[in-house]
Coordinates of C-alpha atoms in Angstrom, one line a residue:
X1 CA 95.3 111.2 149.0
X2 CA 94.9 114.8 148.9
X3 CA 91.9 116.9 150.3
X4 CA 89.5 117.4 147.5
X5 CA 88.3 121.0 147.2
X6 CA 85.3 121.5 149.3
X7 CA 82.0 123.4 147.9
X8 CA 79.4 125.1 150.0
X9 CA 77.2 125.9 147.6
X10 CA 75.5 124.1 144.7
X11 CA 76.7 127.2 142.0
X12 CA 80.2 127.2 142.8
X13 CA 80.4 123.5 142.5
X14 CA 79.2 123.8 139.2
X15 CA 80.9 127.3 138.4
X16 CA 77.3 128.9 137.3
X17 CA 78.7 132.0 137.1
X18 CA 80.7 131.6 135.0
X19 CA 79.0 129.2 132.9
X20 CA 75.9 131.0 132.6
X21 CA 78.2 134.5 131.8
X22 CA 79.1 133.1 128.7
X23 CA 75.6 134.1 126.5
X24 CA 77.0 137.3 124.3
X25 CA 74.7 138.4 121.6
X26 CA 76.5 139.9 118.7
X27 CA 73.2 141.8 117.7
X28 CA 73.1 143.4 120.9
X29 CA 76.5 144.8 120.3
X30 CA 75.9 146.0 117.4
X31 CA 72.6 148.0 118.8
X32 CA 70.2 146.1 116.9
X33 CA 69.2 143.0 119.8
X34 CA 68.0 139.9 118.0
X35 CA 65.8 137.9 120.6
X36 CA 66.4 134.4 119.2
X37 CA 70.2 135.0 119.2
X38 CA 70.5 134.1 122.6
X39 CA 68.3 130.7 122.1
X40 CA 70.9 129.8 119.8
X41 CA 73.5 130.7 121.1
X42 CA 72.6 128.3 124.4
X43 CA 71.2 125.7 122.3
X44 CA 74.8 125.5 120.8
X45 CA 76.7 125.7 123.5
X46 CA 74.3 122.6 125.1
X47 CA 75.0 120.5 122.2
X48 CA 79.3 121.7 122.6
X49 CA 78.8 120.4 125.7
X50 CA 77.5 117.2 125.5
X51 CA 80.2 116.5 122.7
X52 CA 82.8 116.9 125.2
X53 CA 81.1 114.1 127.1
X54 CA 80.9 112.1 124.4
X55 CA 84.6 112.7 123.9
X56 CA 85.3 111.5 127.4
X57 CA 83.8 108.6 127.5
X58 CA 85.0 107.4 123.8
X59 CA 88.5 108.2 124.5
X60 CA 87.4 106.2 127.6
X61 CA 86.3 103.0 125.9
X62 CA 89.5 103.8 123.1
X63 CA 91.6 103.0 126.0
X64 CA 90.2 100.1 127.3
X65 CA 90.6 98.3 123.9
X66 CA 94.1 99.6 123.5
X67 CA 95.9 96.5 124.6
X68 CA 96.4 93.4 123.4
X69 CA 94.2 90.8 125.6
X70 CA 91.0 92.7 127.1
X71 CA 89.5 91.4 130.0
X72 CA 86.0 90.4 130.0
X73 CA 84.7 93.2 132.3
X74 CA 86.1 95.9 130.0
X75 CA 83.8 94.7 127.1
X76 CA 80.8 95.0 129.7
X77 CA 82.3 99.1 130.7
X78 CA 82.7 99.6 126.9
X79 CA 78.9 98.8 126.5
X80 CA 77.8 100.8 129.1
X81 CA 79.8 104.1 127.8
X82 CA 78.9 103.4 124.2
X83 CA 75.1 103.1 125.4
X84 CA 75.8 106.3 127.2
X85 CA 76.8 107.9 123.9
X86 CA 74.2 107.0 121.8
X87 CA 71.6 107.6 124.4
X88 CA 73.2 111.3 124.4
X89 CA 73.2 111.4 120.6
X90 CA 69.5 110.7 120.5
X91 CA 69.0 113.7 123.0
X92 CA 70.8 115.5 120.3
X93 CA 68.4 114.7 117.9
X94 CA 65.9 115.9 120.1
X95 CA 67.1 118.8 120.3
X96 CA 67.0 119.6 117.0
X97 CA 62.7 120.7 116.9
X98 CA 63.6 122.9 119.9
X99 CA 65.8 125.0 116.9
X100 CA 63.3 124.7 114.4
X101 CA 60.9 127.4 117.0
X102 CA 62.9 129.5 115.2
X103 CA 61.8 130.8 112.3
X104 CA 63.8 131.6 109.5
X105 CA 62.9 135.1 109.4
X106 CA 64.0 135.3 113.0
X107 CA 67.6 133.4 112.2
X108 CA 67.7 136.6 109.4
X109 CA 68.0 139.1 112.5
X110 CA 71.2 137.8 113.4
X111 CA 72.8 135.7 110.4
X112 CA 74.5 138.3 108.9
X113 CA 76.4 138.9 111.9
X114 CA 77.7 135.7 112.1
X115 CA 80.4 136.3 109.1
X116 CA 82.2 132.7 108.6
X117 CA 81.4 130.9 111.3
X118 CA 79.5 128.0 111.6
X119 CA 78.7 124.4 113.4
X120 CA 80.8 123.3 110.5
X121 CA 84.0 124.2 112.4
X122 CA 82.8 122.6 115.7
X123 CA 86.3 120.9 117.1
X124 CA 85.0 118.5 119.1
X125 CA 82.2 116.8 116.3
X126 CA 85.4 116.6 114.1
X127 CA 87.5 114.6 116.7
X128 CA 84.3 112.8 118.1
X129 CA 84.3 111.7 113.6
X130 CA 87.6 110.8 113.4
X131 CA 87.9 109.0 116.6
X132 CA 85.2 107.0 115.9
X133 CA 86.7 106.2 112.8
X134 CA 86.1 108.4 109.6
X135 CA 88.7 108.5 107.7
X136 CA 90.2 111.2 105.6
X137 CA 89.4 110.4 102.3
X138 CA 85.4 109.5 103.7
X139 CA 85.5 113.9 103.6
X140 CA 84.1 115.7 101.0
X141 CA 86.2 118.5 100.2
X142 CA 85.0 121.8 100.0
X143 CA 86.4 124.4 97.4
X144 CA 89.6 122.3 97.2
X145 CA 90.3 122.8 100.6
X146 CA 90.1 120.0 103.7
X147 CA 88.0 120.4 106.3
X148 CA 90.8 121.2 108.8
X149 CA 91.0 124.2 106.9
X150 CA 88.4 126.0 108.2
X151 CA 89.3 126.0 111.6
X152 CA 92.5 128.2 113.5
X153 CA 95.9 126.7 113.5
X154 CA 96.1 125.7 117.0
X155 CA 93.2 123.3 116.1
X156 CA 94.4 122.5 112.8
X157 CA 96.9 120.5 114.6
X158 CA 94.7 118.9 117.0
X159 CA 92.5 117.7 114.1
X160 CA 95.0 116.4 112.5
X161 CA 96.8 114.6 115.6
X162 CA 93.3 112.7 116.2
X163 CA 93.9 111.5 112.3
X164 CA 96.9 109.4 113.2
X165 CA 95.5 107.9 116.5
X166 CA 93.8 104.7 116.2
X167 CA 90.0 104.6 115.9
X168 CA 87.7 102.8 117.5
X169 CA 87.0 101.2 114.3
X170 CA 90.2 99.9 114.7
X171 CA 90.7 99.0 118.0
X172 CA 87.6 96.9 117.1
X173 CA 88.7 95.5 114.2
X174 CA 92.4 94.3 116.1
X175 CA 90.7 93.0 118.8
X176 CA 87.5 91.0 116.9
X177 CA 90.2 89.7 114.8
X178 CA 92.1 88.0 117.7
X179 CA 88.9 85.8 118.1
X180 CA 90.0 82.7 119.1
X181 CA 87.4 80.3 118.2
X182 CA 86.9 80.3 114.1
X183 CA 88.9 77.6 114.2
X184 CA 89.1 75.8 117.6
X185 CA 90.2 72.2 118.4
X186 CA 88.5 70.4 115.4
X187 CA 85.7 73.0 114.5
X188 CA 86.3 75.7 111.5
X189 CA 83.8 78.1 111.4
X190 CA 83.8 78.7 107.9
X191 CA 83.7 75.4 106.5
X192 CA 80.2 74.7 109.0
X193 CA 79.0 77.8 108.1
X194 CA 79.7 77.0 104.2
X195 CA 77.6 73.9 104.8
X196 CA 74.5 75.1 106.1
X197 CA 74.1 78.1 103.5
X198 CA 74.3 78.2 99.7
X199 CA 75.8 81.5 98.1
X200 CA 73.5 84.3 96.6
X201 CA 75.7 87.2 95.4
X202 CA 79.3 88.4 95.3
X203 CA 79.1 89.5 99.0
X204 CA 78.4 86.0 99.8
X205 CA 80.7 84.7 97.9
X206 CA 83.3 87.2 99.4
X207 CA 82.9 85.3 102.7
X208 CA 84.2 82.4 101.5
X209 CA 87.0 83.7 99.3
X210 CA 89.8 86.1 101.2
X211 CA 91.0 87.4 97.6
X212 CA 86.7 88.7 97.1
X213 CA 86.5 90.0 99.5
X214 CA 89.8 92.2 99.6
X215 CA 88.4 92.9 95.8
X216 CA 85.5 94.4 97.5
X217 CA 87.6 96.4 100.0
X218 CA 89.7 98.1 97.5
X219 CA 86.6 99.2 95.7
X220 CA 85.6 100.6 99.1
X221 CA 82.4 98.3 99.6
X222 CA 83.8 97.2 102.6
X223 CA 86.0 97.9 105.1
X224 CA 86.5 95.2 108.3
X225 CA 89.5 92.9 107.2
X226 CA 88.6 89.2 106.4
X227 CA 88.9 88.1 109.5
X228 CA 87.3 90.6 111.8
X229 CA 84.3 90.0 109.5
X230 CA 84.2 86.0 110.4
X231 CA 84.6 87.0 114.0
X232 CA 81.8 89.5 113.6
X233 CA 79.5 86.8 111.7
X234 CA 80.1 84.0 114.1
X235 CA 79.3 86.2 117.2
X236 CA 76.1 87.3 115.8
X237 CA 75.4 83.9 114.8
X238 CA 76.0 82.0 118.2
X239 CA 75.0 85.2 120.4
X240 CA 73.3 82.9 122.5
X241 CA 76.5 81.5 124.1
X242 CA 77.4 82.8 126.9
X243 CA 80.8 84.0 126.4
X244 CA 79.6 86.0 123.2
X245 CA 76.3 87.6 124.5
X246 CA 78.3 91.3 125.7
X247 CA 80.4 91.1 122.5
X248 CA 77.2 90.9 121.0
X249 CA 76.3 93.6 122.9
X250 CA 79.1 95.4 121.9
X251 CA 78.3 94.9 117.8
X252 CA 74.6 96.1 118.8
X253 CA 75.7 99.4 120.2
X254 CA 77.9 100.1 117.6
X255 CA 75.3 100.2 115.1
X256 CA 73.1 101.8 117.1
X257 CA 75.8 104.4 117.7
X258 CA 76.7 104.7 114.1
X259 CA 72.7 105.0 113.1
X260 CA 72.4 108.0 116.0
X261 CA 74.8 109.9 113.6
X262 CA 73.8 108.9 110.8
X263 CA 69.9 110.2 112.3
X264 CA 71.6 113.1 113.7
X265 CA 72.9 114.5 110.1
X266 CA 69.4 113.8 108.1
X267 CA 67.7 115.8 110.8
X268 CA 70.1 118.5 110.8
X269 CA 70.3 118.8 107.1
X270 CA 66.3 119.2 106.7
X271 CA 66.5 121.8 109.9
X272 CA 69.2 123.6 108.2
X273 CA 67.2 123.2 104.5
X274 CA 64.1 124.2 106.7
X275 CA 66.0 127.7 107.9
X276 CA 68.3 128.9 105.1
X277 CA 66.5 126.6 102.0
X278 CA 69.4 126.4 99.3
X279 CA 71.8 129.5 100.2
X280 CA 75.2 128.7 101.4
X281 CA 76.4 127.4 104.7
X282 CA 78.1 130.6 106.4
X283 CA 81.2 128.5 106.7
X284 CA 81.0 128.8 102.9
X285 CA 79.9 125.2 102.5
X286 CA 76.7 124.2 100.1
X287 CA 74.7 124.1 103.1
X288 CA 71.7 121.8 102.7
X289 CA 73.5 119.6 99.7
X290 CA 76.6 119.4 101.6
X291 CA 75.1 117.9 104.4
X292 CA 72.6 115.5 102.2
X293 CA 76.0 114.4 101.2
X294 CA 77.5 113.1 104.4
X295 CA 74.6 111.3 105.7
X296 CA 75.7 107.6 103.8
X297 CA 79.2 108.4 103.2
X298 CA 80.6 108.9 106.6
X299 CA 79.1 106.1 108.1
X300 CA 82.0 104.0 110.4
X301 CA 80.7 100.7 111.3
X302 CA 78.3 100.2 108.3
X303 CA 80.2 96.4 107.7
X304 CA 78.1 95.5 110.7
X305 CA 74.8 96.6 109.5
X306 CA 75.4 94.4 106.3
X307 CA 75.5 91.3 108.7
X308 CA 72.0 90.8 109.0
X309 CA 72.7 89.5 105.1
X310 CA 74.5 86.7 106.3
X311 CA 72.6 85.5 109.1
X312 CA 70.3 82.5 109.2
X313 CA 68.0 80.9 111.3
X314 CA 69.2 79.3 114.4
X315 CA 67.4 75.8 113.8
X316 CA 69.9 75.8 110.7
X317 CA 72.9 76.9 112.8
X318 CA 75.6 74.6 112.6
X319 CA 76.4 72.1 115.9
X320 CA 79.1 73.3 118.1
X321 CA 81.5 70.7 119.1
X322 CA 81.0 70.0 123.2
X323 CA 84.7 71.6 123.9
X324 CA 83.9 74.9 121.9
X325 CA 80.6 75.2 123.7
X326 CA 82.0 74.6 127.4
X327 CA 84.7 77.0 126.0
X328 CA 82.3 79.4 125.3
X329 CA 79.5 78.8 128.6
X330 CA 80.0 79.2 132.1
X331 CA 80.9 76.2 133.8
X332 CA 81.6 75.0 137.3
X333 CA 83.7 71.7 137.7

C-alpha cells in the first residue's frame, strides 16, 4: 500500500485556501459592492457541496444493489447512507431561513448581475433527480426546451448519461421483486392477504388483479410493477419478522428521503415567491409557479407512501405457516 500524503496542518488538509478563495462578487467588479452577494454566494456553494455528498453516497448505495443476490449487510449500509442523505437534505431545508435574512431589496443589488444563471442549472441536483429516479417525461418543459438545455455541452452529456443509468428506483424495484417468500412452500401471500381484507376502491382491487393494476400504471397512477408492490406490501405487513425488519427499514427511509425533497422544493418555492414574488426565474423559468409545479410531480417513490392504504391491523394479519416464519427469524439448531 502506498504512503498516503501526509498533512501538517489542519488548512492544507482541507485545502482552505483554496476553498475559501473561491467567494467573487460580481458587484464588486463592476464597482458597485453588494454586501449580501457574498452571503449568497457561500450559502450556494454550501448547499453545491453537500449535493456532491449526497452524490457519493447514492451512487454508493446504487452500487450495492447493482447485482443480482444482495447480502443482508448491504441492506443495513444502504440504510445507513440513505439516513445520511435525508438527514443532510433536512439541513438543506434548514438552511433555507438563513437566505430569507435577505431581503428582497437587498437580492435587487446584485440580481441584475446575475444574467441567466440560476440554481435551476445546478448539475449535481439534476443527477442527484435522475439517479434517484425521475424520469424524463416527470419534467416540465420549459419554452419547449428540456431542462438539459439550459446547461453547457460538456454537461449536457453528463445529464443525459445519468438518464440511461439505472435508478435507484429501479435497483429497488429489481431487487424487491426477487422476494422470495409471496409464495413459499404452501403459503401465497396474496390469496391470505385476500382473505383477511374486503376491497374498497380500484386501488384495492388493483392488488388483486395484475391486468388493474398495469391499467393504473399506463395512466401513470402508479409506478412499482405488480410484483415489487406485493413484496413492498408484505414487508410492511410482517415488519415484525426478523428477516424483514432492515428492509423495512429500507422502505421507511425511502419515503422519508423522497418527503425531504419533496419539503425541500415547497420551501424553496415560497423563499423564492418570498424574494422575487411572480417575476421570472433568471434562468428564464416562471419562477415561483414553476417550482409550485414540481413539488407533487417529481416525487420517486410515492407507490410506497400509498401503502399505508393497504395495511391492516396486525391482530387481523394472516398466520404464517411455521416454515415461512423460521425462514424468516433467526434461529439456532
Amino acid at each position: 500500500m502506498a504512503d498516503a500524503p501526509r498533512f501538517d496542518y489542519y488548512k492544507d488538509y482541507l485545502q482552505l485556501d483554496k476553498l475559501l478563495s473561491c467567494q467573487s462578487r460580481l458587484s464588486e467588479a463592476a464597482g458597485e459592492p453588494a454586501h449580501d452577494e457574498h452571503f449568497y454566494i457561500i450559502v450556494h456553494q454550501v448547499y453545491e457541496l453537500w449535493f456532491k455528498q449526497i452524490l457519493f453516497e447514492l451512487d454508493s448505495v446504487r452500487q450495492l444493489f447493482h447485482v443480482d443476490a444482495i447480502d443482508e449487510r448491504s441492506i443495513a449500509l444502504a440504510v445507513a447512507r440513505l439516513e445520511r442523505i435525508h438527514a443532510i437534505q433536512q439541513l438543506n431545508i434548514e438552511q433555507l431561513p438563513l437566505l430569507e435574512t435577505m431581503t428582497p431589496l437587498d437580492f435587487l443589488d446584485f440580481r441584475h448581475l446575475l444574467g441567466s444563471m440560476s440554481g435551476f442549472q445546478s448539475i449535481q441536483f439534476r443527477l442527484i433527480e435522475n439517479k434517484l429516479g425521475i424520469r424524463p417525461g416527470d419534467r416540465i418543459t420549459l419554452g419547449g426546451k428540456r431542462y438539459t438545455d439550459y446547461v453547457d455541452p460538456a454537461n449536457q452529456e453528463k445529464i443525459k448519461a445519468s438518464e440511461q443509468q439505472p435508478s435507484l428506483f429501479e435497483l429497488v424495484e429489481r431487487w424487491l421483486e426477487r422476494t422470495p417468500f409471496l409464495n413459499f412452500a404452501d403459503f401465497n401471500f396474496l390469496e391470505s392477504y385476500r382473505s383477511a381484507v374486503e376491497k374498497t376502491d380500484e386501488q384495492f382491487e388493483a392488488l388483486f388483479d395484475e391486468e388493474k393494476h398495469q391499467a393504473l400504471k399506463e395512466r401513470g397512477e402508479l409506478r412499482l410493477s405488480y410484483r415489487a408492490m406485493l413484496a413492498a406490501l408484505f414487508i410492511m405487513l410482517y415488519r415484525d419478522q426478523p428477516i424483514l425488519h432492515m428492509p423495512y427499514r429500507l422502505i421507511n427511509t425511502l419515503i422519508e428521503l423522497d418527503e425531504s425533497f419533496t419539503g425541500w422544493r415547497y420551501r424553496h418555492s415560497l423563499m423564492v415567491h418570498r424574494m422575487i414574488g411572480r417575476k421570472m426565474g433568471t434562468a428564464g423559468t416562471s419562477g415561483y409557479n414553476y417550482l409550485k409545479t414540481t413539488i407533487e410531480r417529481q416525487k420517486v417513490f410515492a407507490d410506497f407512501f400509498s401503502l399505508s392504504s393497504f395495511l391492516i391491523p396486525r391482530s387481523m394479519l394472516p398466520k404464517l405457516p411455521t416454515k415461512v416464519e423460521r425462514n424468516l427469524g433467526f434461529y439456532f439448531s
